[in-house]
């Protein structure tokens, strides 16, 4: 039995009061989010409905707390019990596969990126909710539309909840010391910066291993910033192009300036190298900044760190595809209306804005109006993440999002093409040909 | 001549009494060092290094963990219990440990029971095609779990076991039984059949023979199969990931990843503390039965 002492009770009360005060403040700020008039879809909730949801594990504790509090409020208002389970990021794909293929388990899953497109025939269409929410909150942003709608239609199969970008993270002192105000946007200038950093003993480092976020992010940037791409708009393979070869030739020079070992880097490797002053320029989500800021031993590094969108190179905007949370409702659910009502409820400003704020900028909104959220004024170093979902790039750019694009990404075709050139295993031409061969196997089948 | 022979004989006897164990010409100290102790030391070092690394990381503060240039990676300057505290008091680790133990013990018991009966039948009853049945059981072991988990999930759901420990208790034997059966077939083969013939002549039934003669002789084999089963169940990942979705029902290997890896931030200290504590029950279990385990490698009964 839990024994409550006066000290403990006072402590708990203080924590509860602080949490309530924060929630009230967030609620008050939520009312500043502009809304337009729109008629909510009629979703009569099924009798005796209870819901089960899976979502990726939190970045920070307030993420989970606010999400659970929002679900509890839904229960309070509708009487529908909601159970939320949190799953590791690497593991949610398998859980989704089991759920979709067995028709068992949760009613809703918030997965990543293209998940709804892989299981499209197992999902309930969410167009009514998406149209209502889009109309009410200033419209869905580009990346949200891409991941939410079925290719070539206006049918929504997923409801994006936010995305996490991976811009450049760099040490201001090091970049300034080698004669640059900030990393340049052009390829030649950027290469020059990396060379000078290497000469100064403060090298750059980007993942070239099979890293879900960082590896794909860097390989895609190399190719996209040279206007190359994996697939054409019609879904035919287009990776073996002059642009890709130019990108890989550039990578060969760039790789020579990196810290040793990046060929085997996973998602966590650059975090460690950056935190231990081994690497001074990398690309990462905001998690790295907060991890440094929250640890007194590394706070000085956080203060010296800046964020900047990935250099544009030859592209017209910074080539980056944010890791997107994408919610889906399964046909096997006995309570599809309740599921849709829950998603709609969670995306309304009274719930969504406090959640966005609780995430401190880890996730960026999918809807235009939430760009006004107070979270983007909380820390100037975080505000760069605000427009993550306005980016016109996605995983599988510039073809349709499909099971094939998901497989090509899961097989790290772009990453391995880059790694084979960086390691000297293949020439740029050979690597592009090999990537084309692998991609054709995948895209021809679908 | 006689005197000389007698003297030689007595000195030989005296030498024999005080003789050191005879060393072969090739068996020098240097040779033993190179051929025995050095490889053994390398072997032990390689085997124990992961445990050492887990232990060191579990007690290292984060600042030391991330900066190998300022801190010795192989040692701890200022040890901390923060990671252990976080693991034990801020997560449901004790509950995960109990679930894992329950699943491992039950699935091991079920597997041993089934595979003992199967192995005895295949090895001793000699029915038509018994050899092929043995082979087929082993082939079943070769089917990778990554292919099986979706069809098994459908069955688990139809049986209403989804998200319960029974989902794991009943599916782990799919890979444990073939392995144990194959192991025990080999072991039963090494027990002389004459012992059973004597019992048959005395009027014992097959089950009596199994219980009173074969199984007591096969204890080292059973323990060996038990240790393998327990370890495989304890460390299993993919079924535990696929069939259990509630946080509180998860097993240690899956749960520590869910709770202690948030995005691309790995809480290495707590993760290593979780792995270290998680590997202790297996190590303790193993240490109790190591003699039996070794003897099972050398056969059952010496004829």
GROMACS .gro file of N, CA and C in nm, chain A residues 52 54 57-60 64 68 83-91 94-95 97-99 101-106 109 201 214 267-268 270-272 275-278 280 284-285 287-288 291 295 297, chain B residues 62-69 86 90-91 149-155 157-158 162-163 237-238 240-250 254 257-268:
model
  288
   52UNK      N    1  -0.885   0.142  -2.898
   52UNK     CA    2  -0.747   0.110  -2.866
   52UNK      C    3  -0.658   0.171  -2.972
   54UNK      N    4  -0.244   0.266  -3.100
   54UNK     CA    5  -0.099   0.251  -3.086
   54UNK      C    6  -0.035   0.374  -3.144
   57UNK      N    7   0.651   0.592  -2.945
   57UNK     CA    8   0.685   0.637  -2.811
   57UNK      C    9   0.722   0.785  -2.811
   58UNK      N   10   0.703   0.847  -2.697
   58UNK     CA   11   0.724   0.992  -2.684
   58UNK      C   12   0.869   1.034  -2.710
   59UNK      N   13   0.885   1.161  -2.744
   59UNK     CA   14   1.018   1.224  -2.742
   59UNK      C   15   1.048   1.269  -2.599
   60UNK      N   16   0.949   1.341  -2.543
   60UNK     CA   17   0.964   1.392  -2.406
   60UNK      C   18   0.838   1.353  -2.328
   64UNK      N   19   0.364   1.244  -2.392
   64UNK     CA   20   0.276   1.133  -2.351
   64UNK      C   21   0.167   1.182  -2.255
   68UNK      N   22  -0.230   1.160  -2.340
   68UNK     CA   23  -0.322   1.081  -2.256
   68UNK      C   24  -0.433   1.169  -2.199
   83UNK      N   25  -0.778   0.350  -2.492
   83UNK     CA   26  -0.654   0.299  -2.436
   83UNK      C   27  -0.542   0.327  -2.537
   84UNK      N   28  -0.435   0.392  -2.491
   84UNK     CA   29  -0.324   0.423  -2.582
   84UNK      C   30  -0.201   0.346  -2.538
   85UNK      N   31  -0.141   0.273  -2.630
   85UNK     CA   32  -0.014   0.206  -2.602
   85UNK      C   33   0.095   0.269  -2.686
   86UNK      N   34   0.212   0.279  -2.626
   86UNK     CA   35   0.325   0.343  -2.694
   86UNK      C   36   0.425   0.237  -2.737
   87UNK      N   37   0.475   0.250  -2.860
   87UNK     CA   38   0.563   0.148  -2.917
   87UNK      C   39   0.692   0.215  -2.964
   88UNK      N   40   0.804   0.142  -2.956
   88UNK     CA   41   0.931   0.195  -3.004
   88UNK      C   42   0.923   0.232  -3.152
   89UNK      N   43   0.999   0.331  -3.193
   89UNK     CA   44   0.990   0.381  -3.330
   89UNK      C   45   1.024   0.274  -3.434
   90UNK      N   46   1.123   0.195  -3.401
   90UNK     CA   47   1.167   0.094  -3.498
   90UNK      C   48   1.065  -0.021  -3.505
   91UNK      N   49   0.981  -0.031  -3.403
   91UNK     CA   50   0.896  -0.149  -3.392
   91UNK      C   51   0.753  -0.127  -3.440
   94UNK      N   52   0.638  -0.323  -3.763
   94UNK     CA   53   0.599  -0.464  -3.747
   94UNK      C   54   0.461  -0.475  -3.682
   95UNK      N   55   0.437  -0.391  -3.583
   95UNK     CA   56   0.307  -0.394  -3.514
   95UNK      C   57   0.195  -0.360  -3.612
   97UNK      N   58   0.207  -0.407  -3.936
   97UNK     CA   59   0.194  -0.519  -4.030
   97UNK      C   60   0.109  -0.630  -3.969
   98UNK      N   61   0.134  -0.661  -3.843
   98UNK     CA   62   0.056  -0.766  -3.775
   98UNK      C   63  -0.090  -0.724  -3.767
   99UNK      N   64  -0.114  -0.601  -3.725
   99UNK     CA   65  -0.252  -0.553  -3.709
   99UNK      C   66  -0.326  -0.558  -3.843
  101UNK      N   67  -0.256  -0.731  -4.118
  101UNK     CA   68  -0.267  -0.863  -4.181
  101UNK      C   69  -0.353  -0.961  -4.104
  102UNK      N   70  -0.368  -0.939  -3.974
  102UNK     CA   71  -0.449  -1.033  -3.896
  102UNK      C   72  -0.588  -0.978  -3.870
  103UNK      N   73  -0.605  -0.848  -3.890
  103UNK     CA   74  -0.735  -0.789  -3.858
  103UNK      C   75  -0.761  -0.792  -3.710
  104UNK      N   76  -0.653  -0.789  -3.632
  104UNK     CA   77  -0.668  -0.793  -3.487
  104UNK      C   78  -0.589  -0.678  -3.427
  105UNK      N   79  -0.624  -0.646  -3.303
  105UNK     CA   80  -0.546  -0.544  -3.235
  105UNK      C   81  -0.612  -0.408  -3.239
  106UNK      N   82  -0.533  -0.304  -3.236
  106UNK     CA   83  -0.588  -0.169  -3.216
  106UNK      C   84  -0.681  -0.124  -3.328
  109UNK      N   85  -0.393   0.332  -3.547
  109UNK     CA   86  -0.249   0.336  -3.525
  109UNK      C   87  -0.198   0.468  -3.582
  201UNK      N   88   4.044   2.069  -3.765
  201UNK     CA   89   4.029   1.960  -3.667
  201UNK      C   90   3.890   1.956  -3.607
  214UNK      N   91   1.855   0.959  -4.016
  214UNK     CA   92   1.972   1.037  -4.059
  214UNK      C   93   2.031   0.987  -4.191
  267UNK      N   94   2.134   0.600  -3.649
  267UNK     CA   95   2.066   0.724  -3.615
  267UNK      C   96   2.124   0.794  -3.493
  268UNK      N   97   2.181   0.715  -3.404
  268UNK     CA   98   2.224   0.773  -3.277
  268UNK      C   99   2.369   0.820  -3.281
  270UNK      N  100   2.556   1.025  -3.475
  270UNK     CA  101   2.596   1.165  -3.484
  270UNK      C  102   2.561   1.240  -3.355
  271UNK      N  103   2.457   1.195  -3.285
  271UNK     CA  104   2.424   1.258  -3.157
  271UNK      C  105   2.543   1.245  -3.061
  272UNK      N  106   2.598   1.123  -3.055
  272UNK     CA  107   2.709   1.100  -2.962
  272UNK      C  108   2.832   1.179  -3.004
  275UNK      N  109   2.785   1.547  -2.937
  275UNK     CA  110   2.784   1.578  -2.793
  275UNK      C  111   2.922   1.568  -2.732
  276UNK      N  112   3.012   1.493  -2.797
  276UNK     CA  113   3.146   1.477  -2.738
  276UNK      C  114   3.250   1.560  -2.814
  277UNK      N  115   3.204   1.663  -2.885
  277UNK     CA  116   3.296   1.754  -2.955
  277UNK      C  117   3.383   1.685  -3.059
  278UNK      N  118   3.334   1.575  -3.114
  278UNK     CA  119   3.411   1.508  -3.220
  278UNK      C  120   3.363   1.556  -3.357
  280UNK      N  121   3.130   1.865  -3.563
  280UNK     CA  122   3.091   2.003  -3.540
  280UNK      C  123   2.983   2.051  -3.635
  284UNK      N  124   2.029   1.673  -3.796
  284UNK     CA  125   1.952   1.596  -3.697
  284UNK      C  126   1.822   1.666  -3.663
  285UNK      N  127   1.731   1.591  -3.603
  285UNK     CA  128   1.607   1.650  -3.551
  285UNK      C  129   1.641   1.734  -3.429
  287UNK      N  130   1.582   1.682  -3.138
  287UNK     CA  131   1.612   1.601  -3.018
  287UNK      C  132   1.756   1.623  -2.972
  288UNK      N  133   1.849   1.637  -3.065
  288UNK     CA  134   1.989   1.654  -3.027
  288UNK      C  135   2.007   1.783  -2.948
  291UNK      N  136   1.859   1.741  -2.601
  291UNK     CA  137   1.941   1.651  -2.518
  291UNK      C  138   2.062   1.726  -2.464
  295UNK      N  139   2.117   1.870  -2.035
  295UNK     CA  140   2.223   1.812  -1.954
  295UNK      C  141   2.324   1.922  -1.919
  297UNK      N  142   2.613   1.915  -1.827
  297UNK     CA  143   2.749   1.890  -1.877
  297UNK      C  144   2.765   1.933  -2.022
  508UNK      N  145   2.618   1.022  -1.764
  508UNK     CA  146   2.608   1.050  -1.908
  508UNK      C  147   2.727   1.127  -1.964
  509UNK      N  148   2.777   1.222  -1.885
  509UNK     CA  149   2.887   1.305  -1.934
  509UNK      C  150   3.009   1.217  -1.969
  510UNK      N  151   3.036   1.117  -1.886
  510UNK     CA  152   3.149   1.028  -1.912
  510UNK      C  153   3.120   0.936  -2.029
  511UNK      N  154   2.993   0.903  -2.041
  511UNK     CA  155   2.951   0.807  -2.143
  511UNK      C  156   2.969   0.862  -2.283
  512UNK      N  157   2.948   0.992  -2.297
  512UNK     CA  158   2.950   1.050  -2.430
  512UNK      C  159   3.086   1.107  -2.470
  513UNK      N  160   3.172   1.130  -2.375
  513UNK     CA  161   3.298   1.195  -2.409
  513UNK      C  162   3.416   1.104  -2.379
  514UNK      N  163   3.456   1.028  -2.480
  514UNK     CA  164   3.566   0.934  -2.461
  514UNK      C  165   3.702   1.002  -2.464
  515UNK      N  166   3.705   1.125  -2.513
  515UNK     CA  167   3.835   1.191  -2.518
  515UNK      C  168   3.875   1.244  -2.381
  532UNK      N  169   1.652   0.478  -1.217
  532UNK     CA  170   1.555   0.511  -1.322
  532UNK      C  171   1.487   0.385  -1.373
  536UNK      N  172   1.138   0.413  -1.212
  536UNK     CA  173   1.064   0.502  -1.304
  536UNK      C  174   1.008   0.426  -1.424
  537UNK      N  175   1.034   0.297  -1.431
  537UNK     CA  176   0.972   0.215  -1.535
  537UNK      C  177   0.910   0.092  -1.466
  595UNK      N  178   0.573  -1.505  -3.809
  595UNK     CA  179   0.502  -1.427  -3.707
  595UNK      C  180   0.365  -1.377  -3.752
  596UNK      N  181   0.348  -1.351  -3.883
  596UNK     CA  182   0.215  -1.302  -3.925
  596UNK      C  183   0.112  -1.416  -3.926
  597UNK      N  184   0.141  -1.534  -3.986
  597UNK     CA  185   0.044  -1.644  -3.975
  597UNK      C  186   0.015  -1.684  -3.830
  598UNK      N  187   0.120  -1.684  -3.748
  598UNK     CA  188   0.098  -1.719  -3.607
  598UNK      C  189   0.011  -1.614  -3.539
  599UNK      N  190   0.030  -1.489  -3.577
  599UNK     CA  191  -0.050  -1.383  -3.515
  599UNK      C  192  -0.199  -1.404  -3.546
  600UNK      N  193  -0.227  -1.450  -3.668
  600UNK     CA  194  -0.367  -1.476  -3.704
  600UNK      C  195  -0.424  -1.586  -3.615
  601UNK      N  196  -0.345  -1.692  -3.592
  601UNK     CA  197  -0.393  -1.801  -3.507
  601UNK      C  198  -0.409  -1.755  -3.362
  603UNK      N  199  -0.476  -1.466  -3.260
  603UNK     CA  200  -0.595  -1.383  -3.250
  603UNK      C  201  -0.722  -1.468  -3.248
  604UNK      N  202  -0.725  -1.571  -3.337
  604UNK     CA  203  -0.844  -1.656  -3.344
  604UNK      C  204  -0.866  -1.730  -3.212
  608UNK      N  205  -0.443  -1.294  -2.808
  608UNK     CA  206  -0.364  -1.177  -2.845
  608UNK      C  207  -0.343  -1.086  -2.724
  609UNK      N  208  -0.220  -1.038  -2.710
  609UNK     CA  209  -0.186  -0.944  -2.604
  609UNK      C  210  -0.192  -1.006  -2.464
  683UNK      N  211   1.260  -1.199  -2.933
  683UNK     CA  212   1.219  -1.060  -2.957
  683UNK      C  213   1.097  -1.047  -3.049
  684UNK      N  214   1.102  -1.115  -3.164
  684UNK     CA  215   1.004  -1.078  -3.268
  684UNK      C  216   0.860  -1.118  -3.231
  686UNK      N  217   0.749  -1.159  -2.927
  686UNK     CA  218   0.711  -1.074  -2.814
  686UNK      C  219   0.671  -0.936  -2.864
  687UNK      N  220   0.735  -0.892  -2.969
  687UNK     CA  221   0.702  -0.760  -3.025
  687UNK      C  222   0.568  -0.764  -3.097
  688UNK      N  223   0.545  -0.873  -3.170
  688UNK     CA  224   0.426  -0.879  -3.256
  688UNK      C  225   0.299  -0.914  -3.179
  689UNK      N  226   0.309  -0.999  -3.079
  689UNK     CA  227   0.187  -1.051  -3.015
  689UNK      C  228   0.145  -0.975  -2.890
  690UNK      N  229   0.235  -0.889  -2.840
  690UNK     CA  230   0.202  -0.815  -2.718
  690UNK      C  231   0.204  -0.667  -2.750
  691UNK      N  232   0.094  -0.600  -2.721
  691UNK     CA  233   0.092  -0.457  -2.750
  691UNK      C  234   0.077  -0.371  -2.625
  692UNK      N  235   0.025  -0.426  -2.517
  692UNK     CA  236   0.010  -0.346  -2.395
  692UNK      C  237   0.145  -0.332  -2.327
  693UNK      N  238   0.173  -0.212  -2.281
  693UNK     CA  239   0.303  -0.187  -2.218
  693UNK      C  240   0.327  -0.280  -2.101
  694UNK      N  241   0.222  -0.307  -2.022
  694UNK     CA  242   0.243  -0.383  -1.899
  694UNK      C  243   0.265  -0.532  -1.923
  695UNK      N  244   0.229  -0.581  -2.041
  695UNK     CA  245   0.245  -0.725  -2.068
  695UNK      C  246   0.373  -0.756  -2.145
  696UNK      N  247   0.456  -0.656  -2.169
  696UNK     CA  248   0.574  -0.679  -2.253
  696UNK      C  249   0.683  -0.754  -2.178
  700UNK      N  250   1.181  -0.641  -2.530
  700UNK     CA  251   1.100  -0.545  -2.605
  700UNK      C  252   1.073  -0.420  -2.522
  703UNK      N  253   1.346  -0.147  -2.483
  703UNK     CA  254   1.363  -0.066  -2.605
  703UNK      C  255   1.253   0.038  -2.617
  704UNK      N  256   1.130  -0.003  -2.586
  704UNK     CA  257   1.017   0.091  -2.597
  704UNK      C  258   1.031   0.205  -2.499
  705UNK      N  259   1.070   0.172  -2.377
  705UNK     CA  260   1.070   0.274  -2.273
  705UNK      C  261   1.196   0.359  -2.272
  706UNK      N  262   1.307   0.300  -2.315
  706UNK     CA  263   1.434   0.370  -2.294
  706UNK      C  264   1.497   0.423  -2.422
  707UNK      N  265   1.431   0.400  -2.535
  707UNK     CA  266   1.477   0.464  -2.658
  707UNK      C  267   1.366   0.557  -2.703
  708UNK      N  268   1.393   0.686  -2.694
  708UNK     CA  269   1.289   0.782  -2.733
  708UNK      C  270   1.338   0.854  -2.858
  709UNK      N  271   1.280   0.818  -2.971
  709UNK     CA  272   1.326   0.875  -3.098
  709UNK      C  273   1.469   0.829  -3.125
  710UNK      N  274   1.558   0.926  -3.149
  710UNK     CA  275   1.697   0.887  -3.170
  710UNK      C  276   1.781   0.915  -3.045
  711UNK      N  277   1.714   0.929  -2.931
  711UNK     CA  278   1.787   0.947  -2.806
  711UNK      C  279   1.784   0.815  -2.730
  712UNK      N  280   1.899   0.753  -2.719
  712UNK     CA  281   1.910   0.626  -2.648
  712UNK      C  282   1.960   0.654  -2.507
  713UNK      N  283   1.886   0.605  -2.410
  713UNK     CA  284   1.933   0.624  -2.272
  713UNK      C  285   2.021   0.504  -2.239
  714UNK      N  286   2.146   0.516  -2.283
  714UNK     CA  287   2.235   0.400  -2.280
  714UNK      C  288   2.255   0.344  -2.141
   0.00000   0.00000   0.00000
